[in-house]
Coordinates of C-alpha atoms and ligand atoms in Angstrom, one line a residue:
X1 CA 2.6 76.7 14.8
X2 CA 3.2 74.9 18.2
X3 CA 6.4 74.4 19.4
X4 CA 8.2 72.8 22.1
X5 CA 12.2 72.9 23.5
X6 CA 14.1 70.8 25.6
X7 CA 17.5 71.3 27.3
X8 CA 20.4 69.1 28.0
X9 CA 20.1 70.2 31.4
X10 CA 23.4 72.2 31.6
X11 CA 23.9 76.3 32.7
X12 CA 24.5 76.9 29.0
X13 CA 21.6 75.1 27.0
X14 CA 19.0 76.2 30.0
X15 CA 19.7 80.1 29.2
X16 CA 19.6 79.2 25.4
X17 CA 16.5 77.6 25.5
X18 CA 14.9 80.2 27.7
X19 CA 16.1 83.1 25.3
X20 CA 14.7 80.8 22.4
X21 CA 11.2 80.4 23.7
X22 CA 11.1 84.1 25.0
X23 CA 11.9 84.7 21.1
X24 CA 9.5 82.3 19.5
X25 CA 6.6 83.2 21.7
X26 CA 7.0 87.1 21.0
X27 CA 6.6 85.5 17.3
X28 CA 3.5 84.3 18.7
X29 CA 3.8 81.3 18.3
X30 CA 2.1 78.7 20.9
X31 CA 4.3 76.7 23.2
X32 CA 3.1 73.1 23.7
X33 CA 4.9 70.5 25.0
X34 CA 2.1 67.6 24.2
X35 CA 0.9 68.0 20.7
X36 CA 4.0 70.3 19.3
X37 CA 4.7 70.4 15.3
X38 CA 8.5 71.4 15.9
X39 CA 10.6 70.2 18.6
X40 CA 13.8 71.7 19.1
X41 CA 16.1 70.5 21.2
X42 CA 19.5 72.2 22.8
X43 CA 22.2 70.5 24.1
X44 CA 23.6 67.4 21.7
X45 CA 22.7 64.9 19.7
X46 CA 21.6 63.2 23.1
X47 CA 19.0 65.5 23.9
X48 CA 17.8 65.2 19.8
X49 CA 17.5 61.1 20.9
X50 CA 15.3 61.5 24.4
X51 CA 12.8 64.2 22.8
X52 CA 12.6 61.5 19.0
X53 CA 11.8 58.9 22.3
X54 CA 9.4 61.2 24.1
X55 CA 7.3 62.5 20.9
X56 CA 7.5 58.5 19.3
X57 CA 4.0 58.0 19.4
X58 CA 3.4 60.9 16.9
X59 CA 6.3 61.1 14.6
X60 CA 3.9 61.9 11.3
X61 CA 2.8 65.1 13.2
X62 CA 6.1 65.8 14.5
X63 CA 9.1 67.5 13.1
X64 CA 12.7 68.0 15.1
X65 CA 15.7 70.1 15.2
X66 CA 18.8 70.1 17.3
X67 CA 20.8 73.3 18.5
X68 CA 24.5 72.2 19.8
X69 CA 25.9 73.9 22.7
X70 CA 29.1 72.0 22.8
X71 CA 30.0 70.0 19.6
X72 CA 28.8 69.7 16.1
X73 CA 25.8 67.0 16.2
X74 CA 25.1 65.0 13.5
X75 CA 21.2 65.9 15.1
X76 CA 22.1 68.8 16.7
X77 CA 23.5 70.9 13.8
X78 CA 22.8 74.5 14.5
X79 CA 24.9 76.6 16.3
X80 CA 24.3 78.8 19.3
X81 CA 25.3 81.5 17.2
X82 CA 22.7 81.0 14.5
X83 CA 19.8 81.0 16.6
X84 CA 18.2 84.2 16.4
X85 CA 18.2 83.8 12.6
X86 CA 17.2 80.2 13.1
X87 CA 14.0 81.7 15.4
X88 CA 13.4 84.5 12.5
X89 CA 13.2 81.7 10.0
X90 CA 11.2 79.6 12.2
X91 CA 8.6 82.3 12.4
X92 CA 8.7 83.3 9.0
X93 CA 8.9 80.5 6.8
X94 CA 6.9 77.2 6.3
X95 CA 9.9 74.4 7.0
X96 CA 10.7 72.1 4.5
X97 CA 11.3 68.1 5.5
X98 CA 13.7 65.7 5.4
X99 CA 13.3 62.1 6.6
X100 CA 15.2 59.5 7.4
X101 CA 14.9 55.7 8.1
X102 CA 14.4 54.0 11.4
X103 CA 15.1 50.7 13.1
X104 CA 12.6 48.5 14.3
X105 CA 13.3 45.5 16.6
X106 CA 10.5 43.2 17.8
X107 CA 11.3 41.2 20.5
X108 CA 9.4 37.8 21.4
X109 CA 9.4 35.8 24.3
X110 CA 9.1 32.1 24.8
X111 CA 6.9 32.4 27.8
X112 CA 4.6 33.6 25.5
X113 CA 4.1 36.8 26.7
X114 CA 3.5 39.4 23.9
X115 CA 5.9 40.5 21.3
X116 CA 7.8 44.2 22.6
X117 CA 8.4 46.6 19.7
X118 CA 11.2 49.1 19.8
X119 CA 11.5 52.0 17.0
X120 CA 15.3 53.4 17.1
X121 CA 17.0 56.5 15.9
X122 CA 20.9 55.4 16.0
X123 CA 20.7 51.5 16.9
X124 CA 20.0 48.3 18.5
X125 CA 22.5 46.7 20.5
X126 CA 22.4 42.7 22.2
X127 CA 24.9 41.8 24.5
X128 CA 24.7 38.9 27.0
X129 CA 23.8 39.5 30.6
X130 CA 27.3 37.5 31.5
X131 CA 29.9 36.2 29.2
X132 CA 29.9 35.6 25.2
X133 CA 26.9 36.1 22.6
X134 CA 25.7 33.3 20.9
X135 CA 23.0 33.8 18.1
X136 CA 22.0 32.2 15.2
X137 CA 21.3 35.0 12.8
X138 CA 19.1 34.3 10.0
X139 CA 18.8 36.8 7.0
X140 CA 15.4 36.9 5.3
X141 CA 14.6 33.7 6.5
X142 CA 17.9 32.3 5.5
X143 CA 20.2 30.9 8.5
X144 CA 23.4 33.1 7.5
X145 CA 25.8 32.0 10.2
X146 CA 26.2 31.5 14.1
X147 CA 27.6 34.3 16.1
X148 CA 29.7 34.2 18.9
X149 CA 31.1 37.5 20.6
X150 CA 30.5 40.5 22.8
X151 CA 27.6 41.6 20.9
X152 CA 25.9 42.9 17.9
X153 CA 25.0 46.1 16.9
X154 CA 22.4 47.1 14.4
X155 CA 22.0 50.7 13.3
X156 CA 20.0 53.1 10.9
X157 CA 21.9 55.0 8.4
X158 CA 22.0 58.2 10.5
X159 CA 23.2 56.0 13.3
X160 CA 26.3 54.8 11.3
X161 CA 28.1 57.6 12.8
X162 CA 27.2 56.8 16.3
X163 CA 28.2 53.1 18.3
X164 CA 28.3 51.7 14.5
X165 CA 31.4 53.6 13.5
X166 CA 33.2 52.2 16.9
X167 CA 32.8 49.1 15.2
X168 CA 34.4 49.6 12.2
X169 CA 30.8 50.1 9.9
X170 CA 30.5 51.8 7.4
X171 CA 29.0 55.3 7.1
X172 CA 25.3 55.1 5.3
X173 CA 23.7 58.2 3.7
X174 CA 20.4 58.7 5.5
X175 CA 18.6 58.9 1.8
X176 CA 19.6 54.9 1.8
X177 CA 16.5 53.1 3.4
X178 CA 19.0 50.4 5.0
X179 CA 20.3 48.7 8.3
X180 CA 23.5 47.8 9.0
X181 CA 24.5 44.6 11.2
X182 CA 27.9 45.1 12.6
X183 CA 29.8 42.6 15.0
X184 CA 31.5 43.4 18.3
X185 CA 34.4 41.3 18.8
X186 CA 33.2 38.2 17.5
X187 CA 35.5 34.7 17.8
X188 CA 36.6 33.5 14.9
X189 CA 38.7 30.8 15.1
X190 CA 38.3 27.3 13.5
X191 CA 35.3 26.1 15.5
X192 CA 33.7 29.6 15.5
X193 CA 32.9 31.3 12.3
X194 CA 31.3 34.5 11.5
X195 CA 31.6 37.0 8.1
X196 CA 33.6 39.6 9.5
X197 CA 32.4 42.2 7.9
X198 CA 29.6 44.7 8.3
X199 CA 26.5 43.8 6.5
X200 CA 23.8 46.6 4.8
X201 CA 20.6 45.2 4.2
X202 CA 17.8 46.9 2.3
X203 CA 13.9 47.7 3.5
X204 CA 11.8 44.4 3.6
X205 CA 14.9 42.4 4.6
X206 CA 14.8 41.6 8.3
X207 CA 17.5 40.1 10.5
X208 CA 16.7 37.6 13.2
X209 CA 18.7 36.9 15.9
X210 CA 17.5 33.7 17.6
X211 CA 19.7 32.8 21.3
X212 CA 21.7 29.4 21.1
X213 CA 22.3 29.0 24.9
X214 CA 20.9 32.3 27.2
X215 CA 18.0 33.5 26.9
X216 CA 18.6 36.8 29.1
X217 CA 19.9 40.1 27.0
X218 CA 20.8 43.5 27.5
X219 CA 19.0 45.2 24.8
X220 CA 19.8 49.0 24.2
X221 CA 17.5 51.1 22.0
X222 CA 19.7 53.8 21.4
X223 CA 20.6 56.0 24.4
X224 CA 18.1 53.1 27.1
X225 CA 19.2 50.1 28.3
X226 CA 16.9 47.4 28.5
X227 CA 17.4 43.8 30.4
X228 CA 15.4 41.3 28.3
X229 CA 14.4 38.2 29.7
X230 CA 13.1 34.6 28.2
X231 CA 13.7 36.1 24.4
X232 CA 12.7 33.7 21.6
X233 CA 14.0 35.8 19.0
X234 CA 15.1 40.0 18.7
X235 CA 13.9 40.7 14.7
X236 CA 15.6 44.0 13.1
X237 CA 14.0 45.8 10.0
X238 CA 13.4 49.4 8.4
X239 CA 10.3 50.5 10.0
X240 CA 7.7 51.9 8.5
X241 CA 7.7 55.1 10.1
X242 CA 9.9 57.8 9.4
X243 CA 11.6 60.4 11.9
X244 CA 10.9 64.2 10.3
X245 CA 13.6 66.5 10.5
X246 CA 12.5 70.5 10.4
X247 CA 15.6 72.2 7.3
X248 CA 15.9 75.4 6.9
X249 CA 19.2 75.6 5.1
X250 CA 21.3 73.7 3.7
X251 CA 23.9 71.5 5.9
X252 CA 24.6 68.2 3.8
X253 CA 25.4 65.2 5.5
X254 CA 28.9 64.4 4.1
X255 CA 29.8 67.7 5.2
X256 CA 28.5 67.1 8.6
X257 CA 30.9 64.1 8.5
X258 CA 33.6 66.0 7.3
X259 CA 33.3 68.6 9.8
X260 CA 32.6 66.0 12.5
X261 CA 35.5 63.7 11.6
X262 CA 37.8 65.6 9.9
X263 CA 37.6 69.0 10.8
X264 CA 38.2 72.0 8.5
X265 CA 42.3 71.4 8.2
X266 CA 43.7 74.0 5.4
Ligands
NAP301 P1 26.6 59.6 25.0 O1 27.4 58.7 25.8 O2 26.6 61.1 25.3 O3 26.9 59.4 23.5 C1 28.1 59.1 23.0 C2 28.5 60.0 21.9 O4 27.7 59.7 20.7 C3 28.2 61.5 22.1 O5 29.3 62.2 21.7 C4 27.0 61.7 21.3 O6 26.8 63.1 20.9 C5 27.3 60.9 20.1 N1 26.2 60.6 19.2 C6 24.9 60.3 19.4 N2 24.2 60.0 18.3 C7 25.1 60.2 17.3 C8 25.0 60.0 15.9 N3 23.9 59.7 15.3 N4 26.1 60.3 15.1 C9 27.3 60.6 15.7 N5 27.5 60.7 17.0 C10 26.4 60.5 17.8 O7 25.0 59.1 25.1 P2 23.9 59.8 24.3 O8 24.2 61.2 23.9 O9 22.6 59.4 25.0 O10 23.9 58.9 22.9 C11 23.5 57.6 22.9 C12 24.4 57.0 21.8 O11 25.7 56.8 22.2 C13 23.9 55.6 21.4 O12 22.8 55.6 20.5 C14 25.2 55.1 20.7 O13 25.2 55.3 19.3 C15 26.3 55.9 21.3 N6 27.3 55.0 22.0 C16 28.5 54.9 21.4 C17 29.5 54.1 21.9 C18 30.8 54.0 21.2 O14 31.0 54.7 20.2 N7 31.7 53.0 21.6 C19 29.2 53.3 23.0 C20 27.9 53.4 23.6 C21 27.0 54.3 23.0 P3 26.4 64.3 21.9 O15 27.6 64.5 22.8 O16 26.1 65.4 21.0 O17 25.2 63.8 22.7
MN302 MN1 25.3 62.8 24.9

């Protein structure tokens, strides 16, 4: 098997990583950072995002895992602790797979210029360049309402704990193949109407998002800021692809909530 690590670029995760791939490579296996199977990365869920951005073009061949060296990651689940049986087991055993859903945004232009596709692991975010939002957002081809606010945020279900909980969304289960549309501060007043509430659609429903007055945005695909420019529309779906996380034990997601959110009072 081929593997690859990143760090997060601190004292901590560079000596981990080091004392990782010293293991794995006395395993024998084969360090390659352009067509790896596994990609582990240490650091934080951060560092999980850049490499699923790096290694985007081969997701089916891909699978990743995240060691956290300061906080529990939703990505980044393993402890520094656990590593050496994490690299046994690694070496040892043929990894099961879990997937989870993604987010992808098209966005088209009304120069005309080709349509720019996005996948995301956590979410899509539009905000204006300058002053207030306003889109018309239209559910599978149904106009649904006009919004008007700081911004709108769309996220996968593993993203639901990220920028989508800020907003008051609601936490998905990953095994759900959904996206979630959740408002930033929208204006509701009695000229200016929007639901209110966080919506979850399912896989072959797509949310468009077509400008009213600008036509500039700042896009973000989850941890990169992009300024858009002319935009004709900004379409949000499940994609087709899947990201591919590497399991070797056990660590379900509502305890990864729980433990994240709650801690282990008692
Ligand atoms: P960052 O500023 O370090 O990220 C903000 C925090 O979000 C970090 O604590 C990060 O964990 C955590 N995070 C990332 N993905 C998560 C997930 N799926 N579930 C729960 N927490 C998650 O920047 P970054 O590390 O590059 O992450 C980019 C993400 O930051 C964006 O995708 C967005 O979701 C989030 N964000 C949140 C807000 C907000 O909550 N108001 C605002 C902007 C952006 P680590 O420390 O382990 O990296
Ligand atoms: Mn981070």
């Amino acid at each position: 098997m081929k593997f690859m690590l990143t760090s997060k670029g601190d004292e901590t995760s560079d000596a981990l990583c080091k004392k990782m791939r010293q293991y794995l490579e006395d395993f024998d296996l084969k360090w390659d950072p352009e067509e790896p199977d596994l990609v582990i990365s240490v650091g934080g869920d951060g560092t999980l995002l850049s490499n699923f951005h790096r290694y985007k073009a081969r997701l089916a061949e891909t699978a990743f895992i995240g060691v956290h060296t300061g906080h529990l990651g939703f990505y980044a689940d393993w402890t520094p602790q656990e590593v050496e049986k994490l690299v046994i087991d690694i070496a040892k055993t043929p990894f099961d797979v879990v997937e989870y859903p993604l987010l992808e945004v098209m966005v088209s232009y009304i120069n005309g210029d080709s349509a720019a596709r996005y996948l995301a692991l956590n979410e899509c975010t539009v905000k204006c360049v300058e002053g207030s939002l306003v889109m018309d957002v239209t559910i599978k081809n149904d106009h649904f309402e006009t919004f008007r606010g700081d911004g709108l945020c769309i996220s996968t279900p593993s993203g639901s704990t990220a920028y989508n909980k800020a907003l008051g969304g609601a936490i998905v289960h990953p095994s759900l193949e959904a996206i979630q549309l959740a408002e930033m501060a929208s204006i509701n007043n009695r000229v200016f109407r929007t639901v209110g509430s966080p919506l979850i659609l399912p896989k072959h429903h797509t949310c468009l998002l077509e400008p009213v007055n600008d036509v500039d945005f700042t896009v973000t695909i989850d941890h990169l800021t992009l300024l858009h420019k002319d935009v004709q529309s900004i379409q949000c779906k499940v994609a087709k692809e899947k990201v591919r996380f590497a399991r070797y034990r056990s660590f379900p997601f509502w305890s990864r909530v729980r433990e994240s959110f709650i801690g282990d009072a008692e």
